[in-house]
C-alpha cells in the first residue's frame, strides 16, 4: 500500500503531512518518513506539518519530551531550521501547527496558513 503512494507525489503540490500528536515521537518519526518520501519524489516542494488530536494531550500530564511544545520545538529546530535540509532528505517545511477537530483548536489558523502558503509559493522552475 505505502509503495504506491510515491506515484502520486508531484512537484506542483503543497503537502500537508498529518500526524497524531498523542503518538509523540513515534508519530513524528512516521511523519519524517513521509517528509523524506516527498523530498525524494518532489524535491523542494512546500510542506505544512499538522499535528492532530491536540485536545487529547493539551491538558494531560505527558512527559515533557513528548509534550506538544517539545515536539513543535523539535520540528522547528531539527526540520524547519535544519541547515541544508535538502541534503538531509527533507523538503521545505514552511510551518507546523497543532489542531483539534473536536474543539476546533487552530482550525481557522490552519486554513489561513494553507491559503497564505498556497498563494505565496512559486511553482518549480519559476523560483
PDB file of N, CA and C in Angstrom, residues 21-97:
ATOM      1  N   UNK A  21      -0.513  13.904  17.380  1.00  0.00           N
ATOM      2  CA  UNK A  21       0.363  14.356  18.461  1.00  0.00           C
ATOM      3  C   UNK A  21       0.347  13.412  19.673  1.00  0.00           C
ATOM      4  N   UNK A  22      -0.752  12.694  19.993  1.00  0.00           N
ATOM      5  CA  UNK A  22      -0.672  11.737  21.109  1.00  0.00           C
ATOM      6  C   UNK A  22       0.326  10.600  20.854  1.00  0.00           C
ATOM      7  N   UNK A  23       0.674  10.353  19.599  1.00  0.00           N
ATOM      8  CA  UNK A  23       1.656   9.315  19.281  1.00  0.00           C
ATOM      9  C   UNK A  23       3.082   9.750  19.604  1.00  0.00           C
ATOM     10  N   UNK A  24       3.264  11.014  19.950  1.00  0.00           N
ATOM     11  CA  UNK A  24       4.563  11.527  20.377  1.00  0.00           C
ATOM     12  C   UNK A  24       5.652  11.368  19.338  1.00  0.00           C
ATOM     13  N   UNK A  25       6.835  11.030  19.820  1.00  0.00           N
ATOM     14  CA  UNK A  25       7.993  10.905  18.923  1.00  0.00           C
ATOM     15  C   UNK A  25       7.822   9.786  17.898  1.00  0.00           C
ATOM     16  N   UNK A  26       7.081   8.757  18.247  1.00  0.00           N
ATOM     17  CA  UNK A  26       6.816   7.672  17.292  1.00  0.00           C
ATOM     18  C   UNK A  26       6.003   8.210  16.110  1.00  0.00           C
ATOM     19  N   UNK A  27       5.003   9.013  16.385  1.00  0.00           N
ATOM     20  CA  UNK A  27       4.210   9.626  15.319  1.00  0.00           C
ATOM     21  C   UNK A  27       5.035  10.590  14.495  1.00  0.00           C
ATOM     22  N   UNK A  28       5.903  11.322  15.172  1.00  0.00           N
ATOM     23  CA  UNK A  28       6.771  12.261  14.467  1.00  0.00           C
ATOM     24  C   UNK A  28       7.760  11.520  13.568  1.00  0.00           C
ATOM     25  N   UNK A  29       8.261  10.380  14.018  1.00  0.00           N
ATOM     26  CA  UNK A  29       9.170   9.574  13.190  1.00  0.00           C
ATOM     27  C   UNK A  29       8.469   9.104  11.923  1.00  0.00           C
ATOM     28  N   UNK A  30       7.210   8.733  12.041  1.00  0.00           N
ATOM     29  CA  UNK A  30       6.430   8.333  10.870  1.00  0.00           C
ATOM     30  C   UNK A  30       6.251   9.514   9.921  1.00  0.00           C
ATOM     31  N   UNK A  31       6.012  10.691  10.477  1.00  0.00           N
ATOM     32  CA  UNK A  31       5.871  11.893   9.652  1.00  0.00           C
ATOM     33  C   UNK A  31       7.176  12.201   8.923  1.00  0.00           C
ATOM     34  N   UNK A  32       8.304  11.990   9.591  1.00  0.00           N
ATOM     35  CA  UNK A  32       9.602  12.235   8.954  1.00  0.00           C
ATOM     36  C   UNK A  32       9.817  11.307   7.765  1.00  0.00           C
ATOM     37  N   UNK A  33       9.314  10.089   7.854  1.00  0.00           N
ATOM     38  CA  UNK A  33       9.410   9.163   6.722  1.00  0.00           C
ATOM     39  C   UNK A  33       8.659   9.742   5.518  1.00  0.00           C
ATOM     40  N   UNK A  34       7.485  10.333   5.766  1.00  0.00           N
ATOM     41  CA  UNK A  34       6.728  10.954   4.682  1.00  0.00           C
ATOM     42  C   UNK A  34       7.465  12.170   4.123  1.00  0.00           C
ATOM     43  N   UNK A  35       8.116  12.941   4.995  1.00  0.00           N
ATOM     44  CA  UNK A  35       8.885  14.093   4.517  1.00  0.00           C
ATOM     45  C   UNK A  35       9.982  13.638   3.564  1.00  0.00           C
ATOM     46  N   UNK A  36      10.661  12.567   3.917  1.00  0.00           N
ATOM     47  CA  UNK A  36      11.731  12.055   3.048  1.00  0.00           C
ATOM     48  C   UNK A  36      11.174  11.543   1.715  1.00  0.00           C
ATOM     49  N   UNK A  37      10.008  10.923   1.753  1.00  0.00           N
ATOM     50  CA  UNK A  37       9.376  10.456   0.510  1.00  0.00           C
ATOM     51  C   UNK A  37       9.010  11.633  -0.384  1.00  0.00           C
ATOM     52  N   UNK A  38       8.493  12.676   0.215  1.00  0.00           N
ATOM     53  CA  UNK A  38       8.137  13.872  -0.558  1.00  0.00           C
ATOM     54  C   UNK A  38       9.386  14.468  -1.188  1.00  0.00           C
ATOM     55  N   UNK A  39      10.455  14.601  -0.409  1.00  0.00           N
ATOM     56  CA  UNK A  39      11.684  15.187  -0.938  1.00  0.00           C
ATOM     57  C   UNK A  39      12.279  14.318  -2.044  1.00  0.00           C
ATOM     58  N   UNK A  40      12.177  13.004  -1.923  1.00  0.00           N
ATOM     59  CA  UNK A  40      12.728  12.104  -2.936  1.00  0.00           C
ATOM     60  C   UNK A  40      11.975  12.212  -4.257  1.00  0.00           C
ATOM     61  N   UNK A  41      10.666  12.382  -4.213  1.00  0.00           N
ATOM     62  CA  UNK A  41       9.844  12.405  -5.423  1.00  0.00           C
ATOM     63  C   UNK A  41       9.505  13.800  -5.919  1.00  0.00           C
ATOM     64  N   UNK A  42       9.468  14.763  -5.007  1.00  0.00           N
ATOM     65  CA  UNK A  42       9.087  16.132  -5.376  1.00  0.00           C
ATOM     66  C   UNK A  42       9.996  17.110  -4.638  1.00  0.00           C
ATOM     67  N   UNK A  43      11.292  17.126  -4.981  1.00  0.00           N
ATOM     68  CA  UNK A  43      12.271  17.918  -4.239  1.00  0.00           C
ATOM     69  C   UNK A  43      11.879  19.393  -4.119  1.00  0.00           C
ATOM     70  N   UNK A  44      12.066  19.914  -2.916  1.00  0.00           N
ATOM     71  CA  UNK A  44      11.826  21.331  -2.683  1.00  0.00           C
ATOM     72  C   UNK A  44      10.369  21.734  -2.573  1.00  0.00           C
ATOM     73  N   UNK A  45       9.467  20.776  -2.597  1.00  0.00           N
ATOM     74  CA  UNK A  45       8.042  21.112  -2.502  1.00  0.00           C
ATOM     75  C   UNK A  45       7.719  21.676  -1.120  1.00  0.00           C
ATOM     76  N   UNK A  46       6.782  22.617  -1.057  1.00  0.00           N
ATOM     77  CA  UNK A  46       6.395  23.187   0.235  1.00  0.00           C
ATOM     78  C   UNK A  46       5.544  22.214   1.045  1.00  0.00           C
ATOM     79  N   UNK A  47       5.788  22.200   2.356  1.00  0.00           N
ATOM     80  CA  UNK A  47       5.092  21.290   3.265  1.00  0.00           C
ATOM     81  C   UNK A  47       4.638  22.058   4.499  1.00  0.00           C
ATOM     82  N   UNK A  48       3.453  21.722   4.975  1.00  0.00           N
ATOM     83  CA  UNK A  48       2.964  22.179   6.271  1.00  0.00           C
ATOM     84  C   UNK A  48       2.751  20.923   7.107  1.00  0.00           C
ATOM     85  N   UNK A  49       3.323  20.899   8.298  1.00  0.00           N
ATOM     86  CA  UNK A  49       3.132  19.755   9.192  1.00  0.00           C
ATOM     87  C   UNK A  49       1.958  20.050  10.121  1.00  0.00           C
ATOM     88  N   UNK A  50       1.051  19.078  10.237  1.00  0.00           N
ATOM     89  CA  UNK A  50      -0.164  19.249  11.036  1.00  0.00           C
ATOM     90  C   UNK A  50      -0.239  18.132  12.075  1.00  0.00           C
ATOM     91  N   UNK A  51      -0.180  18.519  13.343  1.00  0.00           N
ATOM     92  CA  UNK A  51      -0.309  17.565  14.448  1.00  0.00           C
ATOM     93  C   UNK A  51      -1.769  17.561  14.889  1.00  0.00           C
ATOM     94  N   UNK A  52      -2.425  16.418  14.757  1.00  0.00           N
ATOM     95  CA  UNK A  52      -3.853  16.326  15.067  1.00  0.00           C
ATOM     96  C   UNK A  52      -4.088  15.790  16.479  1.00  0.00           C
ATOM     97  N   UNK A  53      -5.348  15.777  16.888  1.00  0.00           N
ATOM     98  CA  UNK A  53      -5.768  15.255  18.190  1.00  0.00           C
ATOM     99  C   UNK A  53      -5.140  16.027  19.355  1.00  0.00           C
ATOM    100  N   UNK A  54      -4.923  17.318  19.150  1.00  0.00           N
ATOM    101  CA  UNK A  54      -4.314  18.156  20.182  1.00  0.00           C
ATOM    102  C   UNK A  54      -5.124  18.135  21.476  1.00  0.00           C
ATOM    103  N   UNK A  55      -6.438  18.034  21.364  1.00  0.00           N
ATOM    104  CA  UNK A  55      -7.305  18.023  22.552  1.00  0.00           C
ATOM    105  C   UNK A  55      -6.991  16.863  23.493  1.00  0.00           C
ATOM    106  N   UNK A  56      -6.431  15.786  22.961  1.00  0.00           N
ATOM    107  CA  UNK A  56      -6.136  14.609  23.787  1.00  0.00           C
ATOM    108  C   UNK A  56      -4.900  14.781  24.660  1.00  0.00           C
ATOM    109  N   UNK A  57      -4.068  15.769  24.336  1.00  0.00           N
ATOM    110  CA  UNK A  57      -2.844  15.972  25.117  1.00  0.00           C
ATOM    111  C   UNK A  57      -2.716  17.378  25.687  1.00  0.00           C
ATOM    112  N   UNK A  58      -3.600  18.276  25.316  1.00  0.00           N
ATOM    113  CA  UNK A  58      -3.484  19.678  25.726  1.00  0.00           C
ATOM    114  C   UNK A  58      -3.402  19.839  27.236  1.00  0.00           C
ATOM    115  N   UNK A  59      -4.187  19.108  27.980  1.00  0.00           N
ATOM    116  CA  UNK A  59      -4.206  19.247  29.436  1.00  0.00           C
ATOM    117  C   UNK A  59      -3.748  17.989  30.162  1.00  0.00           C
ATOM    118  N   UNK A  60      -3.074  17.107  29.447  1.00  0.00           N
ATOM    119  CA  UNK A  60      -2.641  15.857  30.078  1.00  0.00           C
ATOM    120  C   UNK A  60      -1.264  16.033  30.711  1.00  0.00           C
ATOM    121  N   UNK A  61      -0.820  15.019  31.370  1.00  0.00           N
ATOM    122  CA  UNK A  61       0.480  15.064  32.038  1.00  0.00           C
ATOM    123  C   UNK A  61       1.484  14.179  31.302  1.00  0.00           C
ATOM    124  N   UNK A  62       1.584  14.341  29.990  1.00  0.00           N
ATOM    125  CA  UNK A  62       2.578  13.585  29.226  1.00  0.00           C
ATOM    126  C   UNK A  62       3.965  14.061  29.636  1.00  0.00           C
ATOM    127  N   UNK A  63       4.954  13.195  29.510  1.00  0.00           N
ATOM    128  CA  UNK A  63       6.311  13.591  29.889  1.00  0.00           C
ATOM    129  C   UNK A  63       6.751  14.777  29.040  1.00  0.00           C
ATOM    130  N   UNK A  64       7.622  15.579  29.598  1.00  0.00           N
ATOM    131  CA  UNK A  64       7.970  16.847  28.959  1.00  0.00           C
ATOM    132  C   UNK A  64       8.559  16.679  27.559  1.00  0.00           C
ATOM    133  N   UNK A  65       9.285  15.600  27.299  1.00  0.00           N
ATOM    134  CA  UNK A  65       9.868  15.410  25.967  1.00  0.00           C
ATOM    135  C   UNK A  65       8.822  15.008  24.932  1.00  0.00           C
ATOM    136  N   UNK A  66       7.636  14.592  25.385  1.00  0.00           N
ATOM    137  CA  UNK A  66       6.551  14.194  24.489  1.00  0.00           C
ATOM    138  C   UNK A  66       5.446  15.251  24.435  1.00  0.00           C
ATOM    139  N   UNK A  67       5.626  16.365  25.115  1.00  0.00           N
ATOM    140  CA  UNK A  67       4.592  17.401  25.137  1.00  0.00           C
ATOM    141  C   UNK A  67       4.484  18.058  23.764  1.00  0.00           C
ATOM    142  N   UNK A  68       3.322  18.613  23.435  1.00  0.00           N
ATOM    143  CA  UNK A  68       3.175  19.300  22.149  1.00  0.00           C
ATOM    144  C   UNK A  68       4.206  20.409  21.956  1.00  0.00           C
ATOM    145  N   UNK A  69       4.517  21.138  23.020  1.00  0.00           N
ATOM    146  CA  UNK A  69       5.508  22.220  22.927  1.00  0.00           C
ATOM    147  C   UNK A  69       6.880  21.649  22.571  1.00  0.00           C
ATOM    148  N   UNK A  70       7.280  20.569  23.239  1.00  0.00           N
ATOM    149  CA  UNK A  70       8.581  19.951  22.968  1.00  0.00           C
ATOM    150  C   UNK A  70       8.641  19.390  21.552  1.00  0.00           C
ATOM    151  N   UNK A  71       7.563  18.779  21.099  1.00  0.00           N
ATOM    152  CA  UNK A  71       7.544  18.210  19.748  1.00  0.00           C
ATOM    153  C   UNK A  71       7.581  19.312  18.693  1.00  0.00           C
ATOM    154  N   UNK A  72       6.876  20.413  18.927  1.00  0.00           N
ATOM    155  CA  UNK A  72       6.934  21.542  17.991  1.00  0.00           C
ATOM    156  C   UNK A  72       8.343  22.135  17.970  1.00  0.00           C
ATOM    157  N   UNK A  73       8.966  22.235  19.129  1.00  0.00           N
ATOM    158  CA  UNK A  73      10.337  22.757  19.202  1.00  0.00           C
ATOM    159  C   UNK A  73      11.276  21.858  18.394  1.00  0.00           C
ATOM    160  N   UNK A  74      11.078  20.558  18.496  1.00  0.00           N
ATOM    161  CA  UNK A  74      11.887  19.597  17.747  1.00  0.00           C
ATOM    162  C   UNK A  74      11.682  19.778  16.242  1.00  0.00           C
ATOM    163  N   UNK A  75      10.441  19.922  15.814  1.00  0.00           N
ATOM    164  CA  UNK A  75      10.146  20.127  14.391  1.00  0.00           C
ATOM    165  C   UNK A  75      10.792  21.414  13.896  1.00  0.00           C
ATOM    166  N   UNK A  76      10.601  22.487  14.641  1.00  0.00           N
ATOM    167  CA  UNK A  76      11.128  23.787  14.210  1.00  0.00           C
ATOM    168  C   UNK A  76      12.654  23.807  14.194  1.00  0.00           C
ATOM    169  N   UNK A  77      13.281  23.141  15.153  1.00  0.00           N
ATOM    170  CA  UNK A  77      14.736  23.144  15.212  1.00  0.00           C
ATOM    171  C   UNK A  77      15.395  22.141  14.284  1.00  0.00           C
ATOM    172  N   UNK A  78      14.913  20.910  14.282  1.00  0.00           N
ATOM    173  CA  UNK A  78      15.576  19.836  13.532  1.00  0.00           C
ATOM    174  C   UNK A  78      15.095  19.702  12.099  1.00  0.00           C
ATOM    175  N   UNK A  79      13.921  20.223  11.793  1.00  0.00           N
ATOM    176  CA  UNK A  79      13.376  20.072  10.442  1.00  0.00           C
ATOM    177  C   UNK A  79      13.318  21.423   9.727  1.00  0.00           C
ATOM    178  N   UNK A  80      12.594  22.371  10.308  1.00  0.00           N
ATOM    179  CA  UNK A  80      12.389  23.648   9.628  1.00  0.00           C
ATOM    180  C   UNK A  80      13.662  24.494   9.570  1.00  0.00           C
ATOM    181  N   UNK A  81      14.471  24.472  10.629  1.00  0.00           N
ATOM    182  CA  UNK A  81      15.671  25.304  10.680  1.00  0.00           C
ATOM    183  C   UNK A  81      16.940  24.523  10.347  1.00  0.00           C
ATOM    184  N   UNK A  82      16.791  23.308   9.880  1.00  0.00           N
ATOM    185  CA  UNK A  82      17.964  22.486   9.571  1.00  0.00           C
ATOM    186  C   UNK A  82      18.753  23.101   8.422  1.00  0.00           C
ATOM    187  N   UNK A  83      20.050  23.348   8.643  1.00  0.00           N
ATOM    188  CA  UNK A  83      20.858  23.842   7.531  1.00  0.00           C
ATOM    189  C   UNK A  83      20.970  22.743   6.469  1.00  0.00           C
ATOM    190  N   UNK A  84      20.834  23.146   5.229  1.00  0.00           N
ATOM    191  CA  UNK A  84      20.906  22.190   4.114  1.00  0.00           C
ATOM    192  C   UNK A  84      19.930  21.036   4.298  1.00  0.00           C
ATOM    193  N   UNK A  85      18.685  21.376   4.623  1.00  0.00           N
ATOM    194  CA  UNK A  85      17.650  20.360   4.854  1.00  0.00           C
ATOM    195  C   UNK A  85      17.525  19.414   3.667  1.00  0.00           C
ATOM    196  N   UNK A  86      17.677  19.953   2.457  1.00  0.00           N
ATOM    197  CA  UNK A  86      17.551  19.105   1.269  1.00  0.00           C
ATOM    198  C   UNK A  86      18.624  18.018   1.244  1.00  0.00           C
ATOM    199  N   UNK A  87      19.809  18.318   1.753  1.00  0.00           N
ATOM    200  CA  UNK A  87      20.877  17.313   1.806  1.00  0.00           C
ATOM    201  C   UNK A  87      20.595  16.243   2.864  1.00  0.00           C
ATOM    202  N   UNK A  88      19.710  16.575   3.808  1.00  0.00           N
ATOM    203  CA  UNK A  88      19.284  15.600   4.816  1.00  0.00           C
ATOM    204  C   UNK A  88      18.066  14.814   4.350  1.00  0.00           C
ATOM    205  N   UNK A  89      17.626  15.101   3.126  1.00  0.00           N
ATOM    206  CA  UNK A  89      16.465  14.401   2.582  1.00  0.00           C
ATOM    207  C   UNK A  89      15.143  14.994   3.009  1.00  0.00           C
ATOM    208  N   UNK A  90      15.159  16.283   3.397  1.00  0.00           N
ATOM    209  CA  UNK A  90      13.939  16.926   3.882  1.00  0.00           C
ATOM    210  C   UNK A  90      13.461  18.006   2.913  1.00  0.00           C
ATOM    211  N   UNK A  91      12.157  18.112   2.714  1.00  0.00           N
ATOM    212  CA  UNK A  91      11.605  19.162   1.850  1.00  0.00           C
ATOM    213  C   UNK A  91      11.531  20.489   2.611  1.00  0.00           C
ATOM    214  N   UNK A  92      10.945  21.487   1.982  1.00  0.00           N
ATOM    215  CA  UNK A  92      10.778  22.813   2.602  1.00  0.00           C
ATOM    216  C   UNK A  92       9.555  22.798   3.519  1.00  0.00           C
ATOM    217  N   UNK A  93       9.765  22.563   4.790  1.00  0.00           N
ATOM    218  CA  UNK A  93       8.667  22.619   5.759  1.00  0.00           C
ATOM    219  C   UNK A  93       8.508  24.084   6.143  1.00  0.00           C
ATOM    220  N   UNK A  94       7.399  24.671   5.721  1.00  0.00           N
ATOM    221  CA  UNK A  94       7.186  26.101   5.907  1.00  0.00           C
ATOM    222  C   UNK A  94       6.486  26.446   7.211  1.00  0.00           C
ATOM    223  N   UNK A  95       5.747  25.506   7.770  1.00  0.00           N
ATOM    224  CA  UNK A  95       5.059  25.770   9.033  1.00  0.00           C
ATOM    225  C   UNK A  95       4.671  24.452   9.682  1.00  0.00           C
ATOM    226  N   UNK A  96       4.366  24.542  10.960  1.00  0.00           N
ATOM    227  CA  UNK A  96       3.922  23.379  11.731  1.00  0.00           C
ATOM    228  C   UNK A  96       2.900  23.864  12.747  1.00  0.00           C
ATOM    229  N   UNK A  97       1.812  23.119  12.899  1.00  0.00           N
ATOM    230  CA  UNK A  97       0.713  23.562  13.753  1.00  0.00           C
ATOM    231  C   UNK A  97       0.011  22.361  14.367  1.00  0.00           C
TER     232      UNK A  97
END
